[in-house]
XYZ file of C-alpha atoms in Angstrom:
422
model
C -54.659 34.617 -76.029
C -57.455 36.946 -76.920
C -56.472 40.320 -78.033
C -59.694 42.189 -77.314
C -60.975 43.465 -73.915
C -61.547 40.428 -70.858
C -65.357 39.668 -70.426
C -64.778 40.362 -66.345
C -64.331 43.864 -64.814
C -60.865 45.182 -64.271
C -61.531 46.192 -61.015
C -62.508 43.444 -59.637
C -60.610 43.432 -55.880
C -62.338 44.386 -52.778
C -59.176 45.444 -51.942
C -59.080 48.605 -54.592
C -61.229 51.574 -54.195
C -62.609 52.945 -57.277
C -62.742 56.867 -56.994
C -66.082 58.546 -58.028
C -65.628 59.784 -61.509
C -63.534 56.961 -62.686
C -65.083 54.389 -65.384
C -63.446 51.678 -67.077
C -63.687 51.522 -71.278
C -63.561 48.034 -72.098
C -61.799 47.402 -75.655
C -61.017 50.986 -76.172
C -57.833 52.169 -77.810
C -54.960 53.770 -76.424
C -55.380 57.193 -75.440
C -55.513 59.825 -77.881
C -51.920 60.692 -79.221
C -50.811 57.352 -78.724
C -49.945 54.322 -81.015
C -48.667 50.941 -80.278
C -47.707 47.537 -81.849
C -46.453 44.328 -81.565
C -44.235 42.093 -83.815
C -43.075 38.318 -83.837
C -39.531 38.469 -84.197
C -38.401 34.541 -82.741
C -36.910 35.518 -79.374
C -39.472 33.408 -77.720
C -39.378 29.852 -77.919
C -40.684 28.480 -81.241
C -44.406 28.807 -81.431
C -47.271 28.229 -84.196
C -48.147 30.463 -84.908
C -45.045 32.760 -83.683
C -45.261 34.384 -80.702
C -45.270 37.902 -80.230
C -42.345 38.832 -78.625
C -41.010 42.592 -79.694
C -43.283 45.744 -78.652
C -43.152 49.423 -79.736
C -45.201 52.280 -78.053
C -45.130 55.887 -79.256
C -46.345 59.001 -78.412
C -46.960 61.372 -81.266
C -46.527 64.747 -79.387
C -43.266 66.398 -78.832
C -44.442 67.904 -75.736
C -44.824 64.197 -73.828
C -43.532 64.273 -70.455
C -42.854 61.253 -68.765
C -41.885 59.510 -65.436
C -39.995 56.106 -64.241
C -39.506 53.983 -61.849
C -36.694 51.042 -61.975
C -35.787 47.852 -59.804
C -32.908 48.346 -57.104
C -31.190 45.141 -58.112
C -27.541 45.321 -57.843
C -27.550 42.751 -61.062
C -29.743 45.277 -62.821
C -30.092 44.341 -66.649
C -28.372 46.380 -69.383
C -31.945 47.664 -70.494
C -32.473 49.220 -67.060
C -28.898 50.647 -67.153
C -29.043 51.776 -70.518
C -32.534 53.710 -69.866
C -31.813 55.044 -66.690
C -28.133 56.709 -68.045
C -28.657 57.626 -71.486
C -32.572 58.647 -71.872
C -34.456 61.883 -70.341
C -36.569 60.166 -68.118
C -38.785 63.241 -67.906
C -39.377 63.295 -71.491
C -39.754 59.889 -73.012
C -41.655 59.806 -75.762
C -41.413 56.075 -76.895
C -40.856 52.420 -74.931
C -39.063 49.814 -77.164
C -39.418 46.075 -75.676
C -38.983 42.618 -76.028
C -39.863 39.100 -73.764
C -38.558 35.769 -74.126
C -35.137 37.173 -73.323
C -33.988 39.538 -70.424
C -30.787 40.576 -71.599
C -29.578 40.226 -68.208
C -26.239 39.131 -66.971
C -24.882 39.786 -70.557
C -22.461 42.361 -69.955
C -20.628 44.426 -72.611
C -22.376 42.759 -75.428
C -25.882 43.291 -73.386
C -25.286 47.125 -73.433
C -24.707 47.186 -76.842
C -27.779 45.114 -77.722
C -29.885 47.629 -75.470
C -28.303 50.331 -77.283
C -28.907 48.818 -80.975
C -32.615 48.496 -79.222
C -33.131 52.519 -78.170
C -31.376 53.418 -81.643
C -34.041 51.428 -83.556
C -36.676 52.376 -81.518
C -35.996 56.097 -82.509
C -35.935 55.361 -85.853
C -39.629 54.092 -85.817
C -40.759 56.492 -83.191
C -39.488 59.444 -85.307
C -37.801 60.642 -81.987
C -34.517 60.771 -80.843
C -32.596 58.033 -78.725
C -32.387 59.760 -75.588
C -36.584 59.662 -75.809
C -36.682 56.399 -75.758
C -36.927 53.633 -73.080
C -36.092 49.943 -73.566
C -37.132 47.167 -71.430
C -36.515 43.423 -71.819
C -38.273 40.377 -69.825
C -37.649 36.472 -69.709
C -34.580 34.649 -69.332
C -31.484 36.083 -67.585
C -27.945 35.111 -68.410
C -28.640 34.472 -72.260
C -26.925 36.993 -74.918
C -29.930 39.023 -76.567
C -29.932 38.857 -80.426
C -30.128 42.498 -81.419
C -30.536 41.592 -84.825
C -33.792 39.864 -84.656
C -35.199 42.667 -82.041
C -34.321 45.834 -84.837
C -36.469 43.467 -87.130
C -39.315 43.303 -84.400
C -39.454 46.945 -83.987
C -39.015 47.617 -88.058
C -42.284 45.413 -88.488
C -43.756 47.203 -85.245
C -43.146 50.413 -86.499
C -45.038 49.785 -90.108
C -48.291 48.801 -87.852
C -48.586 51.484 -85.348
C -52.259 52.287 -84.276
C -54.182 53.442 -81.217
C -55.776 49.909 -81.592
C -52.289 47.850 -81.691
C -52.736 47.929 -77.528
C -53.816 44.204 -77.855
C -51.008 43.111 -79.454
C -48.213 45.134 -77.785
C -49.992 43.870 -74.528
C -49.034 40.050 -75.711
C -45.777 40.949 -77.114
C -44.486 41.808 -73.451
C -45.760 39.065 -71.613
C -44.027 35.708 -70.338
C -45.399 33.366 -68.051
C -48.685 35.125 -67.681
C -51.855 33.518 -67.974
C -53.886 36.217 -68.720
C -53.664 40.046 -69.727
C -53.519 42.679 -67.398
C -54.442 46.031 -69.090
C -57.115 48.660 -68.933
C -58.378 51.894 -70.048
C -60.315 54.160 -67.579
C -61.784 57.631 -68.008
C -61.194 60.121 -65.459
C -63.669 63.257 -64.557
C -61.434 66.231 -64.007
C -62.568 69.526 -62.836
C -61.052 70.804 -66.616
C -63.014 67.590 -68.119
C -62.541 64.279 -68.894
C -59.267 62.278 -69.397
C -58.161 58.992 -70.133
C -55.805 56.564 -68.289
C -54.429 53.219 -70.221
C -51.949 50.970 -68.587
C -50.379 47.518 -69.746
C -48.606 45.325 -67.433
C -46.559 41.833 -67.259
C -45.689 39.679 -64.362
C -46.274 36.329 -62.963
C -42.860 35.241 -61.272
C -39.876 36.804 -59.493
C -42.022 39.034 -57.907
C -41.104 40.580 -54.728
C -41.796 44.022 -52.915
C -38.963 46.521 -54.545
C -40.662 46.223 -56.475
C -41.348 42.963 -58.913
C -40.514 41.446 -61.956
C -42.657 43.345 -63.504
C -42.840 46.109 -66.627
C -45.694 48.414 -66.587
C -46.605 51.196 -69.211
C -49.135 54.140 -68.433
C -50.394 56.565 -71.036
C -52.704 59.236 -70.594
C -54.188 62.220 -72.785
C -53.810 64.882 -69.960
C -51.665 67.445 -69.825
C -49.113 66.877 -66.907
C -45.823 68.281 -66.013
C -42.855 66.178 -65.753
C -42.356 67.094 -61.911
C -45.746 65.893 -60.978
C -45.691 62.609 -63.152
C -42.913 61.857 -61.114
C -44.934 62.573 -57.937
C -47.846 60.807 -58.546
C -45.978 57.878 -60.480
C -43.716 57.390 -57.180
C -46.160 57.580 -54.710
C -48.842 55.033 -56.643
C -45.747 52.480 -57.234
C -45.221 52.787 -53.382
C -48.911 51.616 -53.132
C -49.017 49.196 -55.763
C -46.018 47.087 -57.452
C -43.755 47.600 -54.009
C -46.714 45.970 -52.135
C -46.906 42.623 -53.932
C -44.756 39.163 -53.699
C -44.990 35.752 -55.100
C -41.814 34.279 -54.818
C -39.766 36.735 -52.475
C -37.205 37.422 -55.533
C -36.085 40.553 -56.755
C -35.873 41.174 -60.284
C -32.919 42.505 -62.619
C -35.645 44.356 -65.237
C -38.502 45.805 -63.039
C -39.654 49.205 -64.973
C -42.816 51.095 -64.191
C -43.349 54.017 -66.932
C -46.089 56.604 -67.141
C -46.374 58.837 -70.447
C -48.093 61.797 -70.522
C -49.053 63.178 -74.204
C -51.261 66.019 -73.718
C -54.119 65.544 -76.641
C -57.120 66.209 -74.708
C -55.583 69.479 -73.561
C -56.856 68.919 -69.494
C -54.424 70.261 -67.515
C -53.427 68.446 -64.414
C -52.511 71.292 -62.201
C -49.845 70.753 -59.231
C -51.738 70.664 -55.965
C -55.200 70.795 -57.376
C -58.414 69.319 -57.074
C -57.798 67.661 -60.279
C -54.305 66.321 -59.505
C -56.087 64.575 -56.297
C -58.428 62.813 -58.433
C -55.755 61.990 -61.203
C -53.684 60.361 -58.808
C -56.516 58.582 -57.053
C -57.244 57.041 -60.284
C -53.438 56.123 -61.212
C -53.654 54.925 -57.751
C -56.874 52.401 -58.382
C -55.185 51.282 -61.664
C -51.913 50.573 -60.457
C -53.243 48.802 -57.442
C -55.522 46.405 -59.729
C -52.897 45.965 -62.277
C -50.148 45.147 -59.067
C -53.117 42.391 -57.531
C -53.364 40.733 -61.084
C -49.813 40.065 -60.739
C -50.129 38.534 -57.756
C -53.380 36.430 -58.307
C -51.036 35.072 -61.675
C -48.713 33.998 -59.410
C -47.133 30.895 -61.141
C -49.282 28.360 -60.385
C -50.908 30.332 -57.918
C -55.136 30.091 -57.128
C -55.623 32.419 -54.533
C -54.086 35.685 -53.748
C -53.939 37.119 -50.022
C -53.468 40.502 -48.341
C -51.482 40.652 -44.825
C -52.187 43.985 -42.774
C -49.778 45.029 -40.272
C -50.148 47.393 -37.116
C -47.999 48.205 -34.551
C -45.835 50.665 -33.054
C -42.898 50.420 -34.761
C -42.523 51.262 -38.166
C -40.030 48.778 -39.119
C -40.959 45.757 -37.517
C -44.215 46.389 -39.150
C -42.684 46.152 -42.525
C -40.661 43.158 -41.283
C -43.550 41.412 -40.361
C -45.998 42.212 -43.303
C -42.831 40.783 -45.722
C -42.129 37.560 -43.818
C -45.694 36.255 -43.831
C -46.178 37.275 -47.377
C -42.971 35.420 -48.193
C -43.339 32.342 -45.901
C -43.702 29.134 -48.038
C -45.965 27.757 -45.094
C -48.159 30.684 -44.810
C -48.426 30.504 -48.564
C -48.906 26.650 -48.900
C -51.549 27.348 -46.106
C -53.594 29.739 -48.573
C -52.938 27.369 -51.386
C -55.001 24.649 -49.665
C -57.561 26.682 -47.968
C -55.849 25.823 -44.663
C -56.897 28.147 -42.074
C -53.536 27.297 -40.007
C -52.691 30.610 -37.926
C -50.027 28.791 -36.467
C -47.955 29.406 -39.317
C -48.825 33.033 -39.123
C -47.652 33.318 -35.844
C -44.133 31.610 -36.577
C -43.510 33.989 -39.644
C -43.684 36.775 -37.235
C -41.463 35.348 -34.513
C -38.720 34.595 -37.613
C -39.207 38.488 -38.030
C -38.916 39.643 -34.600
C -36.404 37.103 -32.671
C -35.707 37.984 -29.333
C -38.533 39.483 -28.635
C -40.392 36.918 -26.656
C -43.127 37.111 -25.166
C -44.438 38.682 -27.701
C -48.031 39.649 -27.594
C -49.258 39.266 -31.224
C -53.000 39.436 -32.302
C -53.918 37.660 -35.375
C -56.903 37.501 -37.647
C -58.505 36.050 -40.747
C -60.991 37.169 -42.259
C -62.259 39.065 -39.810
C -62.436 35.889 -37.186
C -60.191 36.540 -34.106
C -57.707 33.400 -33.631
C -54.913 34.793 -31.687
C -54.935 37.857 -28.626
C -51.866 38.948 -26.971
C -50.247 35.410 -28.331
C -52.622 32.879 -27.055
C -55.381 30.888 -28.753
C -59.228 31.852 -28.397
C -61.683 29.974 -29.592
C -63.639 30.459 -32.790
C -65.968 28.649 -35.514
C -63.325 26.651 -37.162
C -65.775 25.356 -39.804
C -66.670 28.791 -40.762
C -63.220 30.064 -40.617
C -62.140 26.957 -43.158
C -64.987 28.025 -45.657
C -63.807 31.573 -45.538
C -59.935 30.944 -46.615
C -61.436 28.728 -49.437
C -62.034 31.987 -51.351
C -60.070 33.758 -54.054
C -59.090 36.432 -51.552
C -58.087 35.994 -48.010
C -57.301 39.025 -45.490
C -54.954 38.483 -42.499
C -54.558 41.162 -39.551
C -51.605 41.065 -37.491
C -51.388 43.333 -34.602
C -47.819 44.185 -32.652
C -47.587 46.342 -29.707
C -48.053 49.806 -29.806
C -49.806 52.282 -32.504
C -48.790 54.552 -35.126
C -47.779 52.188 -38.399
C -49.617 50.460 -40.980
C -48.464 48.703 -43.953
C -49.843 45.999 -46.059
C -48.343 43.416 -48.554
C -50.479 41.226 -51.352
C -49.143 38.068 -51.904
C -49.728 34.684 -54.061
C -50.035 30.951 -52.870
C -47.788 28.644 -53.406
C -48.444 25.160 -55.350
C -47.264 22.428 -57.214
C -47.714 24.110 -60.464
C -44.697 27.050 -59.184
C -42.364 24.149 -59.201
C -43.068 22.986 -62.544
C -42.854 26.310 -64.389
C -39.792 27.653 -62.798
C -38.081 23.727 -62.685
C -38.655 23.480 -66.467
C -38.404 27.760 -67.393
C -35.178 26.885 -69.916
C -35.653 23.841 -70.729
């Protein structure tokens, strides 16, 4: 895979609004004060040349603040547990990560290896263990060879640089078909700052939030409280809104690191906080849509918007449609079979018949109050053959609205996952 920035624009989804004063900086290094690197430690399946599978990300400032979000899985992996329980989540300074092995369902030995990673990351990042987050992604239920990870971290530590972001990105990827990373400049009242993000994820994706790792760095001065608030809000509008296959990962982690090298402060409850938050929101929403777009074997991404007067029902319907194999296969085939959507709505809301549901696809009304309406079928078929397809569902009442981004479901998803460990 190429380590330079992709030729296509990062912000390319019609569902992401790019705020005024936010500019993509293609091919840019990490924001000032950050360094990263990747190394090949032999954790991924043999490849020629060896694949990068261990990464290290470091902030050089001792004043770095941070925020983090993790999976809510009942079988959360040791890296998540170690980071959540042993690290200062408001003052993280480094991230040690490996791909190819999730270090999940590995018991006490897995906890020991995650702690070993944390120690090696602290040594190479020149900080204390409680300021290091550890992350792993890959196969579940296989013991992680911590010696390989440590050797990889030692190698990565020797080549840390702001330009190492490409190697770091590659080191965190598993079944991803393309890199998910970007750097943007953001104009704030006090000056211009940079935000950069690197993300991975393509399968075992479900709102709440996804099998994904995401690392965000900024040279803005941001308090830990503000960082936590903004990351929490933006995750709910991005990674919490995607699904590929309805599965909840053991290793989900999103981390925001604020190094402060620009000297530009994001003050709480200010216009600067609003602009910074809008930029972070756009960045994470595009990355989330990219994960859905890169769903294993997928070729299209859908967005379902549901409106109605009962919040829990609105949420149930959105997730039911986004996770429906019938809806997802129709999306894959470019088939405007809206009956599958009605079926998914009924499954989510049993014992509510007769339910006066409205359905439109790409702006074309196909169902009103639970009954089919005439529409231009060939024109609709042409619209659902595009890369992005919009579905809008209306339930009785007003006051609540939600959205879910979802990938289609095709032949390659079965092939990729049937052969994942073989």
